[in-house]
Short mmCIF file of C-alpha atoms (C1' of nucleotides) in Angstrom, two decimals:
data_model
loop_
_atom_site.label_atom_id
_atom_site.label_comp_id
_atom_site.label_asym_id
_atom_site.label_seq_id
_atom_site.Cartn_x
_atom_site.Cartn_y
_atom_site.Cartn_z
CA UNK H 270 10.57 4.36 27.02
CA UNK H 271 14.02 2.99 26.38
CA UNK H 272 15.60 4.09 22.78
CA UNK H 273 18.40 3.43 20.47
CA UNK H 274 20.54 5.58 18.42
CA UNK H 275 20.57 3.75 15.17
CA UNK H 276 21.97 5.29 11.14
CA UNK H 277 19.75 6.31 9.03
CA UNK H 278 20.38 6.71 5.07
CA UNK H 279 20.54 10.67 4.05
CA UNK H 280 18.02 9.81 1.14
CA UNK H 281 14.46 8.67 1.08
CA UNK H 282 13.04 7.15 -2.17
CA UNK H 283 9.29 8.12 -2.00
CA UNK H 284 7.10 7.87 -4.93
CA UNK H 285 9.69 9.14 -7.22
CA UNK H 286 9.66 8.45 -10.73
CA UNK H 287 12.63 6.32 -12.06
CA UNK H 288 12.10 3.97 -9.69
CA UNK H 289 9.88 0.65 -10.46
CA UNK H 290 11.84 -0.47 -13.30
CA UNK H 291 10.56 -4.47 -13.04
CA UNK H 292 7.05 -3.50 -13.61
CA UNK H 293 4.76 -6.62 -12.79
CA UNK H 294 1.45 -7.63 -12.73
CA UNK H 295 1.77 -7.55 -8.91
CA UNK H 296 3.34 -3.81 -8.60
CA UNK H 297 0.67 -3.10 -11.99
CA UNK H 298 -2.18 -3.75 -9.53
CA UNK H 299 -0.37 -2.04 -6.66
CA UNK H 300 0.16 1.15 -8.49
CA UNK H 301 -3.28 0.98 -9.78
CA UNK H 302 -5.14 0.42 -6.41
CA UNK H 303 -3.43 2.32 -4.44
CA UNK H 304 -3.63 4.07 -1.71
CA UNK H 305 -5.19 7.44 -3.80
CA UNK H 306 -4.90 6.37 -7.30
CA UNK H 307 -8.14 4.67 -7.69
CA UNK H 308 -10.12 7.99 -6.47
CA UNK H 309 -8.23 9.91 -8.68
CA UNK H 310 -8.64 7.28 -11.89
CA UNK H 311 -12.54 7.35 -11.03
CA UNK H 312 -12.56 11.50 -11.45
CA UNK H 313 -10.36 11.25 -14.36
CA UNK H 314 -12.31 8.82 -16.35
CA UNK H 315 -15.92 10.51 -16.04
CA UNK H 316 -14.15 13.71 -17.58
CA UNK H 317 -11.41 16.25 -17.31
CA UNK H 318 -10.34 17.61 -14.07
CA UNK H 319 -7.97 19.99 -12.62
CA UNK H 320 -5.40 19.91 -9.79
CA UNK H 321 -7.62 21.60 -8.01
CA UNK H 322 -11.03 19.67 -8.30
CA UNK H 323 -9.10 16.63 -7.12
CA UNK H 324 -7.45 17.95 -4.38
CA UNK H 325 -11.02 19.06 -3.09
CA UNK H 326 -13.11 15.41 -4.18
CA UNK H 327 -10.05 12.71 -3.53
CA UNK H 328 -10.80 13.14 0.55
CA UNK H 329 -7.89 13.63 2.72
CA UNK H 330 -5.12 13.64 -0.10
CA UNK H 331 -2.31 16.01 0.45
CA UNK H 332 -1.08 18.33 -2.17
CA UNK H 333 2.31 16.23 -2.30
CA UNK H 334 0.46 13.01 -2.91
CA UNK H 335 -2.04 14.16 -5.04
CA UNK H 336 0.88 15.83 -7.56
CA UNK H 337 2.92 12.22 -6.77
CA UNK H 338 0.27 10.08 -7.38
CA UNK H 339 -0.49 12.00 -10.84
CA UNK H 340 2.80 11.70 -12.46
CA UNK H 341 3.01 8.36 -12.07
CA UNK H 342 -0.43 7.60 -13.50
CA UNK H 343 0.84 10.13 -16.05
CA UNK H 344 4.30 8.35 -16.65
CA UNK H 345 2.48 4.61 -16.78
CA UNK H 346 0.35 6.05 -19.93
CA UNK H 347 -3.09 5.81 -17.42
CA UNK H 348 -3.70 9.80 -17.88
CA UNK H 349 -3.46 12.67 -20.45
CA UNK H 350 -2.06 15.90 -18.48
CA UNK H 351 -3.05 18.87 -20.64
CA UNK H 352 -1.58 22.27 -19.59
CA UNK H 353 -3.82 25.31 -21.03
CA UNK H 354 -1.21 28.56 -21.04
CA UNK H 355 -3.55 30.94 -19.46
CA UNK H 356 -3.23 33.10 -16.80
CA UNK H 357 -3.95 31.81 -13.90
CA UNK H 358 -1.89 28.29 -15.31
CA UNK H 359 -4.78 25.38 -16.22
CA UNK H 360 -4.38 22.09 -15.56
CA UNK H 361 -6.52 19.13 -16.75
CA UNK H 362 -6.20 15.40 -16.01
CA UNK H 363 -8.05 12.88 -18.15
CA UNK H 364 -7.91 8.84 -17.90
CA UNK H 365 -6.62 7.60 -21.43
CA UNK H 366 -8.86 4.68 -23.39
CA UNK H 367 -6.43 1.69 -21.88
CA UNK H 368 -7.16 3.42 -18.02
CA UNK H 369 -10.87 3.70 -18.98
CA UNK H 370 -10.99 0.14 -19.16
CA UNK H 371 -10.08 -0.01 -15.28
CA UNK H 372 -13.91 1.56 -14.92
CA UNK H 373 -15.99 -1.36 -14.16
CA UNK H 374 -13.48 -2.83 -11.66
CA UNK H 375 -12.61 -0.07 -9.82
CA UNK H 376 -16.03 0.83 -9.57
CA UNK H 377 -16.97 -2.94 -8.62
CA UNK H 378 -14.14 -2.63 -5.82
CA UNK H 379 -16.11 0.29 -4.35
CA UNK H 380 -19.66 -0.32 -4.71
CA UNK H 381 -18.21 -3.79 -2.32
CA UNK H 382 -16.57 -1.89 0.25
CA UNK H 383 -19.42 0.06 0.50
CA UNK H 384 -21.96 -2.46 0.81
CA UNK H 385 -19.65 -4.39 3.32
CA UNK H 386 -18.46 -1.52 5.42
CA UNK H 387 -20.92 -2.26 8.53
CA UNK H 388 -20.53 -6.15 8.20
CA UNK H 389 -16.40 -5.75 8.35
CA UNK H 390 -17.02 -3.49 11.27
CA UNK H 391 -19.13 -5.67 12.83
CA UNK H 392 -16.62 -8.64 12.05
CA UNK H 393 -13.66 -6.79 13.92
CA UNK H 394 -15.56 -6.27 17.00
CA UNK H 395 -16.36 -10.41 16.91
CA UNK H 396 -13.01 -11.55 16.09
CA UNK H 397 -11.49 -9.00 18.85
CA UNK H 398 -14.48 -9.81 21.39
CA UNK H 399 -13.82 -13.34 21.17
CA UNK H 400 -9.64 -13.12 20.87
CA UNK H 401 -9.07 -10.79 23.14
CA UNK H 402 -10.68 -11.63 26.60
CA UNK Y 380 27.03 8.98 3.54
CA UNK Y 381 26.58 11.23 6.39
CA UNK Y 382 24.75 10.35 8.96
CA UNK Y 383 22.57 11.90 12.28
CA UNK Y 384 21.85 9.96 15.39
CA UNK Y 385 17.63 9.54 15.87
CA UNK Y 386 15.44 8.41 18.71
CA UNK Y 387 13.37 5.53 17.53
CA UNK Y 388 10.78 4.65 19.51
CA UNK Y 389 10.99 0.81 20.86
CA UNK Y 390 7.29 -0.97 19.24
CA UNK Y 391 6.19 -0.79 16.21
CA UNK Y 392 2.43 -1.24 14.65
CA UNK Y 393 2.67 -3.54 12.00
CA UNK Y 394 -0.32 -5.20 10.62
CA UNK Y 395 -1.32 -5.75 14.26
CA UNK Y 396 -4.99 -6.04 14.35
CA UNK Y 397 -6.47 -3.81 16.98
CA UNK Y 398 -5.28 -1.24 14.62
CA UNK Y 399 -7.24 0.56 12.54
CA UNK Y 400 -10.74 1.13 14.46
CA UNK Y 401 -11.96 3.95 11.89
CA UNK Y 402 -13.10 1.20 8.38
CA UNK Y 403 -13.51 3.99 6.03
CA UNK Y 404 -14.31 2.58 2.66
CA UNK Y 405 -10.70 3.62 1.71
CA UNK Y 406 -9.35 1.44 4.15
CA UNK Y 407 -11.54 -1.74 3.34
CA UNK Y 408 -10.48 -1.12 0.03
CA UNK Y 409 -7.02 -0.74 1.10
CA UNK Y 410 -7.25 -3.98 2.97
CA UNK Y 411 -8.89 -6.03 0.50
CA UNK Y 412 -6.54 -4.31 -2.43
CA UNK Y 413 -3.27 -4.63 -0.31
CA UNK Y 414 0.17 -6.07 -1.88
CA UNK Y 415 -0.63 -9.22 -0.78
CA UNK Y 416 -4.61 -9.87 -0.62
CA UNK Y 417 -5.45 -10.01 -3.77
CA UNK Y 418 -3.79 -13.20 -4.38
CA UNK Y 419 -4.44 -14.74 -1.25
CA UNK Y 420 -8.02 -14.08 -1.86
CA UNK Y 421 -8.24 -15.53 -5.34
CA UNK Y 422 -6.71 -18.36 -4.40
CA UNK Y 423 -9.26 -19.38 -1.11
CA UNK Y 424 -12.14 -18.35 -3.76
CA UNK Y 425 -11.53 -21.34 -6.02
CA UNK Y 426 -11.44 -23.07 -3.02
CA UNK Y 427 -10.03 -23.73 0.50
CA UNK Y 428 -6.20 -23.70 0.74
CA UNK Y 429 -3.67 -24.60 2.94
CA UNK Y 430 -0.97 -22.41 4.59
CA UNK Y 431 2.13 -24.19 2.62
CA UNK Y 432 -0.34 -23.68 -0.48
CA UNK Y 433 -0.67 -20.00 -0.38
CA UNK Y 434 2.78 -19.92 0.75
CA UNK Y 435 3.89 -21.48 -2.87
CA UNK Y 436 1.27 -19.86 -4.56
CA UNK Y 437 1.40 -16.56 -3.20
CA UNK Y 438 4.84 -15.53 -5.49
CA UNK Y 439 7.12 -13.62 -3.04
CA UNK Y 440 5.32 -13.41 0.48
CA UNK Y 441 7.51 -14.07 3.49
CA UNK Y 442 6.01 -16.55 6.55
CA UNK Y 443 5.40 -13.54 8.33
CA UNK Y 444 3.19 -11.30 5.59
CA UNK Y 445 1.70 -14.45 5.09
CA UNK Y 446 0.07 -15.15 8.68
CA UNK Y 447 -0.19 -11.31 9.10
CA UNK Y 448 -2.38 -10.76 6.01
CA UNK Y 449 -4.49 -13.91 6.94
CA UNK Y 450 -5.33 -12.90 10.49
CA UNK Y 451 -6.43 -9.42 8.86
CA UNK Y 452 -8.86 -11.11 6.56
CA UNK Y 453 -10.26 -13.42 8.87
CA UNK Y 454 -10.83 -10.51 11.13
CA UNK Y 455 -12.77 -8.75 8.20
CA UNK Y 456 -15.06 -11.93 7.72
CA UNK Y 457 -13.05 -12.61 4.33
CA UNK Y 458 -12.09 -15.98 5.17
CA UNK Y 459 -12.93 -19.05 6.91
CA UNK Y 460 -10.28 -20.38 9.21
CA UNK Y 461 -10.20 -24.34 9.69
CA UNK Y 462 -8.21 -26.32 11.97
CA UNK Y 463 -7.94 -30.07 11.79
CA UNK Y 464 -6.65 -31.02 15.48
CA UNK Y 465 -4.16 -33.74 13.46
CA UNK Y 466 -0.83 -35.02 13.52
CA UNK Y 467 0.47 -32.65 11.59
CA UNK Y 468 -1.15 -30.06 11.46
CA UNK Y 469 -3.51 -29.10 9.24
CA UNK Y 470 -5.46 -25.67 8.53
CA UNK Y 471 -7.38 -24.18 5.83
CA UNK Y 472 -8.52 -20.96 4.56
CA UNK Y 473 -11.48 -20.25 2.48
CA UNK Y 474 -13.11 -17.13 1.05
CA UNK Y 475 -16.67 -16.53 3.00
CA UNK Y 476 -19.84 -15.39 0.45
CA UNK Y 477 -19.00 -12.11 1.59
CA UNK Y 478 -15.62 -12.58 0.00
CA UNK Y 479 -16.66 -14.06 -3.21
CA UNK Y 480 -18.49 -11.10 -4.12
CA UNK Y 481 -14.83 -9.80 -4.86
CA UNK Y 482 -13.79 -12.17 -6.84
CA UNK Y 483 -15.70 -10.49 -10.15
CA UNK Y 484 -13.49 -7.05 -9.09
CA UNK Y 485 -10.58 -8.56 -8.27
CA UNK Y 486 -9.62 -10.48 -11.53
CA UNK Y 487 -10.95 -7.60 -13.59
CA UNK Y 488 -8.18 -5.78 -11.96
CA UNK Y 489 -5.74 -8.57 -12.28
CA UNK Y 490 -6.51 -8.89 -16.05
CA UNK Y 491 -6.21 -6.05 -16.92
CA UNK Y 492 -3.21 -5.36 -15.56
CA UNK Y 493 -1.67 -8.51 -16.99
CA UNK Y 494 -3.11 -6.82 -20.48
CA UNK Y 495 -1.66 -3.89 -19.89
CA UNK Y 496 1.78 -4.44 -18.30
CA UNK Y 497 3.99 -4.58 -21.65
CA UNK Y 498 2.27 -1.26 -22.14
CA UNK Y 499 2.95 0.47 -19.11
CA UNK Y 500 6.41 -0.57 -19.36
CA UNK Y 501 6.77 1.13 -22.17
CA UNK Y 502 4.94 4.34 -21.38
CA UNK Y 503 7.18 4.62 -18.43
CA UNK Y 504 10.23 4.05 -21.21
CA UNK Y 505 8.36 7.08 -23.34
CA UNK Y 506 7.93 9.43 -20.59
CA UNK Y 507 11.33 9.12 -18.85
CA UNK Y 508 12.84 9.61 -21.81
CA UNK Y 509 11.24 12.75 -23.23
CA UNK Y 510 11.14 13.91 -19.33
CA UNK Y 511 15.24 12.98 -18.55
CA UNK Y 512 17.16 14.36 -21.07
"C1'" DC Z 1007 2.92 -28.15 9.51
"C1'" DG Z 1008 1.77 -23.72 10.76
"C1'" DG Z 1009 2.93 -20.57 12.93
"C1'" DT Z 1010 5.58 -16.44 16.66
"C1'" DA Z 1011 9.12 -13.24 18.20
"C1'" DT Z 1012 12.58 -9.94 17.41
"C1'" DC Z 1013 15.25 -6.85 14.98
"C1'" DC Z 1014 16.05 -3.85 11.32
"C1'" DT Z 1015 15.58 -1.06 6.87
"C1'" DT Z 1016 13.13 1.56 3.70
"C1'" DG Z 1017 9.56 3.70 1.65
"C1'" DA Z 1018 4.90 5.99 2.18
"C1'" DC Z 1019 3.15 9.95 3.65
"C1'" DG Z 1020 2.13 14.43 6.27
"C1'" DA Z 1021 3.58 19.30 7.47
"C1'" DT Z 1022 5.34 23.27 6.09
"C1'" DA Z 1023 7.35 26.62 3.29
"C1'" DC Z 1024 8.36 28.52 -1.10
"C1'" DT Z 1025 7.60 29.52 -6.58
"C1'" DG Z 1026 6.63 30.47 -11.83
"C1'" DC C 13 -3.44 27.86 -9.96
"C1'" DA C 14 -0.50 24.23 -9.81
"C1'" DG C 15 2.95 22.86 -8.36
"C1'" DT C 16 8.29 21.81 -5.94
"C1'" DA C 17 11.61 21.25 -1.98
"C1'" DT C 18 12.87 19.80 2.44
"C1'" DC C 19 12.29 17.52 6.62
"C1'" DG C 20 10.56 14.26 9.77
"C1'" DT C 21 7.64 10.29 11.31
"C1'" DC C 22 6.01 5.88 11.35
"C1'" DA C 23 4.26 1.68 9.59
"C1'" DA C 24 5.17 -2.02 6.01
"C1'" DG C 25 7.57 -5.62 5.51
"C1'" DG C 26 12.09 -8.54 4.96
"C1'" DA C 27 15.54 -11.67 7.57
"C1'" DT C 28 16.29 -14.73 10.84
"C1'" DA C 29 15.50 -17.71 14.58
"C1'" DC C 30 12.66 -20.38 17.39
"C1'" DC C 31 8.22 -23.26 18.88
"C1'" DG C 32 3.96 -26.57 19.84
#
DNA sequence: CGGTATCCTTGACGATACTG
DNA sequence: CAGTATCGTCAAGGATACCG
């Protein structure tokens, strides 16, 4: 394997807040149906949950993302982040009215891919089959 | 800027199909939810397109998302791919019944986030200010 | 017209370690 | 418990050029 030593910039941009300034329908739907924000708006709108709870029910989410991916629902007004000042600290996420709204969608968008999981499997192997060889 | 000398290595993945073997119901909802399926999918719902079309309609895509995100969904058994053997060319995409079934989902989302987007903007205003200073 | 090929940058994300 | 900080990887995707 050949390689090449190219620059790269010091600083990486991830999710961070401050960024996204245009804020269009296209990058609304983006942040929305993301990668881990619609499991994380479906917990939030049946009820409060905590850092925790999340981090166990949104499968495969990293602690990083999962703290990412909240602040910037928080920041775009899609949840209510209430700290209780107990010991041990409590956290609880909630989906504000204008997020609830994002329900029957979001739930619409799942129920599909679950009904069409096999048949997109199946559709792969076709396409492949028939490209491939 | 400082700067450290990296090995890259020589291919990358892209949006090569062959990829992604797994189809979780977080990826076919990553696939069908993408940056730039949603509109490409709305628009071979109404009806079937052209390339040119979607590449007018589409707002943004480059040539090369463009024929990437297609072959995707017509591996998935989204869409229909037509060729007419003329002079010139002439092919067209359309959204299989499988596909329509989205189309309910997929404008809720879009909707909504039309609805919503002066909102956000300003929630984002709201929280960066009471956050930054 | 409807694509491919190549090259490059940047941002998404995981791993790991540490903290009030 | 609920995070933050730092580092590294890799895939998404833009720019550009070329093709049947």
């Amino acid at each position: 394997m050949s390689q090449r030593n190219i620059a790269v910039p010091d600083q990486a941009a991830d999710l961070d807040p401050g960024k996204m300034e245009a804020c269009t329908v296209l990058e609304v739907i983006n942040r929305v149906s993301g990668k881990w924000a619609i499991g994380i708006l479906l917990e939030a709108t049946r009820g409060p949950v905590r850092f925790t709870e999340l981090e166990r029910s949104v499968e495969g989410i990293s602690r990083r993302m999962l703290t990412l991916t909240l602040r910037n629902l928080e920041r775009d007004g899609l949840l209510k982040r209430t700290v209780y000042p107990t010991v041990p600290p409590k956290v609880e996420y909630e989906a504000t009215p204008m997020a609830k709204e994002l329900y029957g969608s979001l739930t619409g968008l799942v129920g599909w891919a679950e009904r069409y999981r096999e048949a997109i499997t199946e559709a792969r192997k076709t396409y492949d089959g028939h490209t491939a060889c």
